[in-house]
mmCIF file of C-alpha atoms in Angstrom:
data_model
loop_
_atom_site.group_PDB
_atom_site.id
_atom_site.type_symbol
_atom_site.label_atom_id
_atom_site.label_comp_id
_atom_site.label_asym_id
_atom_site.label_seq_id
_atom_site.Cartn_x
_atom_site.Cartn_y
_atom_site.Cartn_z
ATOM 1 C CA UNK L 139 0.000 0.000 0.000
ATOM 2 C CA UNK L 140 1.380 3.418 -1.027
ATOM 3 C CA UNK L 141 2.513 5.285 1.920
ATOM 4 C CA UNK L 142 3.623 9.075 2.426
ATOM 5 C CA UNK L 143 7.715 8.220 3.311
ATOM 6 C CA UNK L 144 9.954 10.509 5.642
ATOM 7 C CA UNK L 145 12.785 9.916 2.694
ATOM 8 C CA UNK L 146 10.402 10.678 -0.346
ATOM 9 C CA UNK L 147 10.704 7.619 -1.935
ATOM 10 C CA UNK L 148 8.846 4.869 -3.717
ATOM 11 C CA UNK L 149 9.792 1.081 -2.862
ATOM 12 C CA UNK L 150 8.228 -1.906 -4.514
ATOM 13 C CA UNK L 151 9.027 -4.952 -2.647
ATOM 14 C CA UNK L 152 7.854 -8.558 -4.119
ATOM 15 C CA UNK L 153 6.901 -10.562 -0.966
ATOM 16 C CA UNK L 154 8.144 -13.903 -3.445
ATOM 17 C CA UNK L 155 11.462 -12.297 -3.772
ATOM 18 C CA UNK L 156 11.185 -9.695 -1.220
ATOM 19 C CA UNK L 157 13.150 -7.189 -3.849
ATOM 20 C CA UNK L 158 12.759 -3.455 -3.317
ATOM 21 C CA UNK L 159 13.451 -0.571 -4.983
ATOM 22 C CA UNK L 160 13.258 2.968 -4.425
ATOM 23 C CA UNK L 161 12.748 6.602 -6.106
ATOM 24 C CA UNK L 162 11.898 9.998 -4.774
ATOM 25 C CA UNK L 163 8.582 11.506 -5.327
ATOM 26 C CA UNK L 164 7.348 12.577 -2.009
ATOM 27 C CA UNK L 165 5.882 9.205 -1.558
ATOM 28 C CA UNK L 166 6.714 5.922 -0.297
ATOM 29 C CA UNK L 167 4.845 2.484 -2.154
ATOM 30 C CA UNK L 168 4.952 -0.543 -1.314
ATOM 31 C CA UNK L 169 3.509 -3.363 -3.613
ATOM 32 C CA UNK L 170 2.516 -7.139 -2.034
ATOM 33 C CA UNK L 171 2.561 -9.090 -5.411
ATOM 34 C CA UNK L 172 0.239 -11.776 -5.682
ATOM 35 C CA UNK L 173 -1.387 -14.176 -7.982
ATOM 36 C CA UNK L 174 -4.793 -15.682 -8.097
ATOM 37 C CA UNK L 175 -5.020 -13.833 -4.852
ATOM 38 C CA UNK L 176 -9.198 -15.424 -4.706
ATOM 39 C CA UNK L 177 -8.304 -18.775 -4.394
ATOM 40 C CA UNK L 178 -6.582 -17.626 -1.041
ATOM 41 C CA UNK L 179 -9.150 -14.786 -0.518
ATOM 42 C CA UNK L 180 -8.545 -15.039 3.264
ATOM 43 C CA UNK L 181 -5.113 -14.655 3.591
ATOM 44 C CA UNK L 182 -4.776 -11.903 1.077
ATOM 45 C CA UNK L 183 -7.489 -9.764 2.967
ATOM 46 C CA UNK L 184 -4.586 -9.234 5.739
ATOM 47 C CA UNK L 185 -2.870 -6.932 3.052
ATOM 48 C CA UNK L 186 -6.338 -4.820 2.195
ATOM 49 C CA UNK L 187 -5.889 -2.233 5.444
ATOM 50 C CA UNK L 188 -4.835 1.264 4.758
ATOM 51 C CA UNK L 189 -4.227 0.431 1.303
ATOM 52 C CA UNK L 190 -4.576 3.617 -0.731
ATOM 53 C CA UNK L 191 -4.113 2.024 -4.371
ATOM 54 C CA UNK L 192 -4.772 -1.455 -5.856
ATOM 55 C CA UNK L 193 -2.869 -2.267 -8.964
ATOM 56 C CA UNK L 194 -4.303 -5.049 -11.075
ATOM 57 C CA UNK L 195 -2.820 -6.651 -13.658
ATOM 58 C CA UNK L 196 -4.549 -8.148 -16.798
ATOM 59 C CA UNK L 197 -3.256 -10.550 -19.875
ATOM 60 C CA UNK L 198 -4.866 -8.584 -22.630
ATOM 61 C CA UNK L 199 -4.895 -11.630 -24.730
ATOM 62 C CA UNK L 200 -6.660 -14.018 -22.685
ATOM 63 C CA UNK L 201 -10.248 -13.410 -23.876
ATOM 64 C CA UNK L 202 -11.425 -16.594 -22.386
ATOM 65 C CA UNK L 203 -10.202 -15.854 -18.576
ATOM 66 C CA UNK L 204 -11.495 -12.368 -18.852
ATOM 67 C CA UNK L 205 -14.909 -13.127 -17.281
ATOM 68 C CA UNK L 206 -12.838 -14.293 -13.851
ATOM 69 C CA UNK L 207 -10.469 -12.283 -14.244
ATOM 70 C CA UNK L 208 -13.761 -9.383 -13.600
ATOM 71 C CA UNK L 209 -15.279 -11.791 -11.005
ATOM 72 C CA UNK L 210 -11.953 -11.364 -8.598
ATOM 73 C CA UNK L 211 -11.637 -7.957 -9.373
ATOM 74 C CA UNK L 212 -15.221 -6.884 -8.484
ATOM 75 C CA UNK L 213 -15.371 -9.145 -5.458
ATOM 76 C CA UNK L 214 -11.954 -7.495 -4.250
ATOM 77 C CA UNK L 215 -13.229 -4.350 -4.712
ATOM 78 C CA UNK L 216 -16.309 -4.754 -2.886
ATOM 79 C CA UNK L 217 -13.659 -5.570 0.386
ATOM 80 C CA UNK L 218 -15.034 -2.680 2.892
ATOM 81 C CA UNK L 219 -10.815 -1.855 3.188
ATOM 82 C CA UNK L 220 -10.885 -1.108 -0.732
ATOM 83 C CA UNK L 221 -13.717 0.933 -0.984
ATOM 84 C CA UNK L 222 -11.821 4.311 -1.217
ATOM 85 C CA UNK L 223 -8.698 2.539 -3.157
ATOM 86 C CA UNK L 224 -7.773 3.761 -6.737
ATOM 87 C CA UNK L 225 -7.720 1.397 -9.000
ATOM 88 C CA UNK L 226 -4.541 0.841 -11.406
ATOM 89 C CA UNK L 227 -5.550 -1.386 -14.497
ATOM 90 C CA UNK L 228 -2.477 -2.810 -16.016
ATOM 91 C CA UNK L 229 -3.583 -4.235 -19.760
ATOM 92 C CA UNK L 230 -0.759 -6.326 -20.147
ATOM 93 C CA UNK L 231 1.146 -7.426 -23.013
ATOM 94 C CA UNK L 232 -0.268 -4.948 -25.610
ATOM 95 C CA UNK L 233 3.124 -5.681 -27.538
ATOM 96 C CA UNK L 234 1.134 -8.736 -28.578
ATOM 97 C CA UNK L 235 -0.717 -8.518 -31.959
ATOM 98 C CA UNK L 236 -4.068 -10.321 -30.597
ATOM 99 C CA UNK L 237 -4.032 -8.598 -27.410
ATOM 100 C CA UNK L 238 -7.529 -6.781 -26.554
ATOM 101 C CA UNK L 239 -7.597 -2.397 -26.623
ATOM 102 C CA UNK L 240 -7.631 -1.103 -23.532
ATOM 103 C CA UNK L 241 -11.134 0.157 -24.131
ATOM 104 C CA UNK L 242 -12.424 -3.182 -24.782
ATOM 105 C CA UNK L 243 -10.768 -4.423 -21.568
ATOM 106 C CA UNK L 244 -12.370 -1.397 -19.694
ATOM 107 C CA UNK L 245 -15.958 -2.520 -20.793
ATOM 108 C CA UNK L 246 -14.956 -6.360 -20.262
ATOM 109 C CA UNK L 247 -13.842 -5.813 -16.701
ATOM 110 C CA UNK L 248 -16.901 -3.510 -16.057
ATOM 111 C CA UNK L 249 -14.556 -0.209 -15.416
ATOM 112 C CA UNK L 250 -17.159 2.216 -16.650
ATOM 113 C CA UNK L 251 -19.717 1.169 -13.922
ATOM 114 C CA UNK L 252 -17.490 2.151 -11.627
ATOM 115 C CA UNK L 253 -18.939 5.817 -10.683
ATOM 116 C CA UNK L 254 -17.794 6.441 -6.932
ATOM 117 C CA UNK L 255 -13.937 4.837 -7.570
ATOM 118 C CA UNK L 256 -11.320 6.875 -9.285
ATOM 119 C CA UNK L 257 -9.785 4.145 -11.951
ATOM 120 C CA UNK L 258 -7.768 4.117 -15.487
ATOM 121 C CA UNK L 259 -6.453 1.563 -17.718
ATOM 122 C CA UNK L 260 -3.015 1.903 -19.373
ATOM 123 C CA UNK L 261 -1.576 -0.083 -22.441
ATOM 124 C CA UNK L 262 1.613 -1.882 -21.014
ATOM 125 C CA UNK L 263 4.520 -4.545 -21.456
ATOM 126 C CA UNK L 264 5.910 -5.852 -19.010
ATOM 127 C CA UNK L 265 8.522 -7.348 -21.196
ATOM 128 C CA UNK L 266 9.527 -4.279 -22.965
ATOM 129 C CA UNK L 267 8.809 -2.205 -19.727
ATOM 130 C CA UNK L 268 6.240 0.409 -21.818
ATOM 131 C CA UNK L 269 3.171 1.933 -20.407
ATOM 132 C CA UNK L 270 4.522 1.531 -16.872
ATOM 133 C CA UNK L 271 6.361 4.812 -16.126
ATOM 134 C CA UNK L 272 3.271 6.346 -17.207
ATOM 135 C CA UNK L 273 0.863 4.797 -15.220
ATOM 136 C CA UNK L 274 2.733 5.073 -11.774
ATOM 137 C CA UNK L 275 3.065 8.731 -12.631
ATOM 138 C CA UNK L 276 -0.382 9.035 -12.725
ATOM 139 C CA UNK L 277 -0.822 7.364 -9.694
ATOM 140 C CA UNK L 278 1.499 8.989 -7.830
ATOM 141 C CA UNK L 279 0.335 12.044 -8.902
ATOM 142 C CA UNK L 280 -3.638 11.063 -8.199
ATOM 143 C CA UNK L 281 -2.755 10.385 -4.535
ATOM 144 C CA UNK L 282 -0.441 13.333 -4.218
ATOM 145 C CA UNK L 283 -3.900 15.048 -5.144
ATOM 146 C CA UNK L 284 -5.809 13.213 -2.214
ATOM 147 C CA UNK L 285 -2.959 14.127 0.688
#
């Protein structure tokens, strides 16, 4: 959960590899990485409190998972701990020729019903790295607009 830091600086840390690093921006972040986080709903709740962002990450070319993959997203975000969380949509691997727009992706994952939740969807790779400077700029500059 992103953090305000005494240094000014943004860590991730992987809990599988418990990695961090850092950067200045007047705001510390740590992310808890996890996968298929609802088949161990329980144990992944202990990470919801005082989170002030949630980060979810999406193969844009897996049409036939995307149905779940908006199942576990809506029931996490219906968490009591979320309810004020931004929402970071990650439409992954948009380096890939079959991989969905991030507008179709929005509608599939049911972003545009979400009226009371500040949310956006960014085009990335994570193996070329693109799309992901941009979007944690505009997070960190969303919840530098909340402080």
């Amino acid at each position: 959960p992103p953090q305000s830091g005494s240094r000014g600086e943004l860590r991730w840390r992987r809990r599988d590899s418990n990695r961090s690093r850092s950067r200045g921006r007047g705001l510390s972040l740590t992310i808890d990485e996890g996968r298929q986080a609802f088949h161990h709903g329980p144990y992944w709740r202990c990470y919801y409190s005082n989170t002030d962002a949630v980060i979810y990450v999406v193969d844009s070319c897996d049409r036939d998972r995307i149905g779940i993959s908006k199942s576990e997203l809506v029931a996490m975000l219906e968490e009591e701990e979320l309810r004020k969380a931004i929402l970071v949509v990650f439409a992954n691997k948009q380096d890939m020729e079959q991989a969905m727009t991030p507008s179709e992706m929005a509608n599939s994952l049911g972003l545009p019903a979400l009226k009371d939740r500040k949310w956006q969807i960014f085009k990335t790779s994570a193996t070329k790295g693109t799309g992901l400077d941009e979007a944690m700029e505009w997070l960190v500059e969303t919840l530098k607009s909340r402080q």
